[in-house]
PDB file of C-alpha atoms in Angstrom:
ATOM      1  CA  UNK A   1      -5.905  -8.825  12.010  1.00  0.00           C
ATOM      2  CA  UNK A   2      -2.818  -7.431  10.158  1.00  0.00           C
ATOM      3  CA  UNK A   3      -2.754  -5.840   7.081  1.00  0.00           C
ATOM      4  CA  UNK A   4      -0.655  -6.582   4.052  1.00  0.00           C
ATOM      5  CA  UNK A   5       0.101  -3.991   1.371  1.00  0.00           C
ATOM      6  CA  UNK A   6       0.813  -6.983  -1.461  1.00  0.00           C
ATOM      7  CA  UNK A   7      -2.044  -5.921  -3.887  1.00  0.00           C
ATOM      8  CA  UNK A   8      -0.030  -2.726  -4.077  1.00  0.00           C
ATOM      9  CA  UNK A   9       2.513  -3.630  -5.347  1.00  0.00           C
ATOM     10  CA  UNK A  10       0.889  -5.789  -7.630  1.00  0.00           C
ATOM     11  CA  UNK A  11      -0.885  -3.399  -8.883  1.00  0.00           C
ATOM     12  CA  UNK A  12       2.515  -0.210  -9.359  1.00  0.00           C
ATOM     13  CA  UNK A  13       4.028  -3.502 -11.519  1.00  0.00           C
ATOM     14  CA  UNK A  14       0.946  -4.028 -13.619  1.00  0.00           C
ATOM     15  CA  UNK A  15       0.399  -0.085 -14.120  1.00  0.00           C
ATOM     16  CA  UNK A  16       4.081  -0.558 -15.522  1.00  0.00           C
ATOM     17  CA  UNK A  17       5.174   2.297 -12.198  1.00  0.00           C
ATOM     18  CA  UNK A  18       8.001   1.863 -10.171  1.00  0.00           C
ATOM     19  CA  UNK A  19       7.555   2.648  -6.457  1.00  0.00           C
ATOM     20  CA  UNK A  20       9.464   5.888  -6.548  1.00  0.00           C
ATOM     21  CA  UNK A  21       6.954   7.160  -9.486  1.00  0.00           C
ATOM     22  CA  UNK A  22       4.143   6.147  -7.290  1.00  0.00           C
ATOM     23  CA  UNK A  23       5.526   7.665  -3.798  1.00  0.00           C
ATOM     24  CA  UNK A  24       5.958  11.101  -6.045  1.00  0.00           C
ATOM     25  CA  UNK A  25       2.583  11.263  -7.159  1.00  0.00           C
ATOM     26  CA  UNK A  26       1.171  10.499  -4.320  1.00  0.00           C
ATOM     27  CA  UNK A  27       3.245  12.640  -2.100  1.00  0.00           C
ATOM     28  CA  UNK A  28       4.877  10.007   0.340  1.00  0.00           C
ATOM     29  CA  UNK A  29       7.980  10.496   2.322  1.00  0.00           C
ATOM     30  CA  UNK A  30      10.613   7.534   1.561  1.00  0.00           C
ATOM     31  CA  UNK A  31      10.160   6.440   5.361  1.00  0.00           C
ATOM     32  CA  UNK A  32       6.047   5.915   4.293  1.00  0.00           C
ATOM     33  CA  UNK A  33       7.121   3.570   1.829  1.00  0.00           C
ATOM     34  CA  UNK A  34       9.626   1.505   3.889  1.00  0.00           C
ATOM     35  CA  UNK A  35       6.514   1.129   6.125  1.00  0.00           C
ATOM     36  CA  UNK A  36       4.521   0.493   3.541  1.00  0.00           C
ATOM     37  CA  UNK A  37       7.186  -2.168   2.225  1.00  0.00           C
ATOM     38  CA  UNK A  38       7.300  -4.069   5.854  1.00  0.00           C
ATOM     39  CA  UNK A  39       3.405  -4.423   6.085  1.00  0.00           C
ATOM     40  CA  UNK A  40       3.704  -1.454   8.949  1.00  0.00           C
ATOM     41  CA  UNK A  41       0.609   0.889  10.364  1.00  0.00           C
ATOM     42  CA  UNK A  42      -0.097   3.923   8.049  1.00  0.00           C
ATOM     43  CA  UNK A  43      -2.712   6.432   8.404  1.00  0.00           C
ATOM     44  CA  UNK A  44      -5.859   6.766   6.212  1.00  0.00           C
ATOM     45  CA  UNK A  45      -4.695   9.727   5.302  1.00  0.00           C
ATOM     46  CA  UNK A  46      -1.573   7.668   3.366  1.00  0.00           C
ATOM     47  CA  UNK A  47      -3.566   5.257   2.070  1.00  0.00           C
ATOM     48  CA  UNK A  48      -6.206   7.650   1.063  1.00  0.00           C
ATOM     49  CA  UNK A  49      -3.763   9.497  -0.956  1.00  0.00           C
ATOM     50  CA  UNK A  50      -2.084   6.140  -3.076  1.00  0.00           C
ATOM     51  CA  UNK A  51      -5.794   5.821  -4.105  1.00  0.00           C
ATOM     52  CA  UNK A  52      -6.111   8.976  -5.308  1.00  0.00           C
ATOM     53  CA  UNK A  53      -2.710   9.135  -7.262  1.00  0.00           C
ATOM     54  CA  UNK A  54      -3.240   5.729  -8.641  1.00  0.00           C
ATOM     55  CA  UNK A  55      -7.365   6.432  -9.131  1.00  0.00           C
ATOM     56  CA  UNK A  56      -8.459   2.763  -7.389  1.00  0.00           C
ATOM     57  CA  UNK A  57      -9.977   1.961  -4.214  1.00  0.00           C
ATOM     58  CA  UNK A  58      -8.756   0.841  -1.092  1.00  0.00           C
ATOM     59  CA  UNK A  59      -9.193  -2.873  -1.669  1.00  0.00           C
ATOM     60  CA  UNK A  60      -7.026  -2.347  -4.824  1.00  0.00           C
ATOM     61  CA  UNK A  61      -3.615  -1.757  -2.559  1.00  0.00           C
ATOM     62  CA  UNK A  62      -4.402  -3.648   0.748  1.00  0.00           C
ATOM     63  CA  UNK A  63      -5.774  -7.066   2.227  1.00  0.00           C
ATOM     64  CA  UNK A  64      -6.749  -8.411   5.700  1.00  0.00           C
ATOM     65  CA  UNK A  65      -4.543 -11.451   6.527  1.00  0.00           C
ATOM     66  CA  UNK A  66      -6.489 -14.142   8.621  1.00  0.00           C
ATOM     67  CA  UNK A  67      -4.699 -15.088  11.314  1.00  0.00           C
ATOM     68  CA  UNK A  68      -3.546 -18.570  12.570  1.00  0.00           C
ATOM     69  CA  UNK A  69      -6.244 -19.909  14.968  1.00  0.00           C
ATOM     70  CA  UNK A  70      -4.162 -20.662  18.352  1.00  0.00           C
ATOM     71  CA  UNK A  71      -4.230 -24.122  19.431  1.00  0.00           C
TER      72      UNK A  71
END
């Protein structure tokens, strides 16, 4: 099941952040934010480190999307 990174981004606008404020604190590259931008595969270790600079939990910055049953 993919992953979308949605809630993050929710969640830098409601914390009044900006995504370059956010990929500072937490230590990203600007290439780890493109992927996180296109719903792409990051490590724990990433998404470990956005919940540490942002102090939430995983389910704060990411969500399973069901997928389409085939037919």
């Amino acid at each position: 099941m993919p992953i979308t990174f949605k809630p993050l981004w929710k969640l830098i606008i409601y914390l009044d952040m900006t995504k370059e404020k956010m990929r500072t604190r937490a230590g990203l590259s600007p290439a780890t934010i493109a992927k996180l931008g296109e719903d792409g595969n990051v490590t724990s270790a990433v998404r470990a480190k956005i919940c540490i600079a942002l102090d939430c939990r995983l389910s704060d910055i990411a969500a399973i999307v069901p997928e389409e049953p085939a037919e």
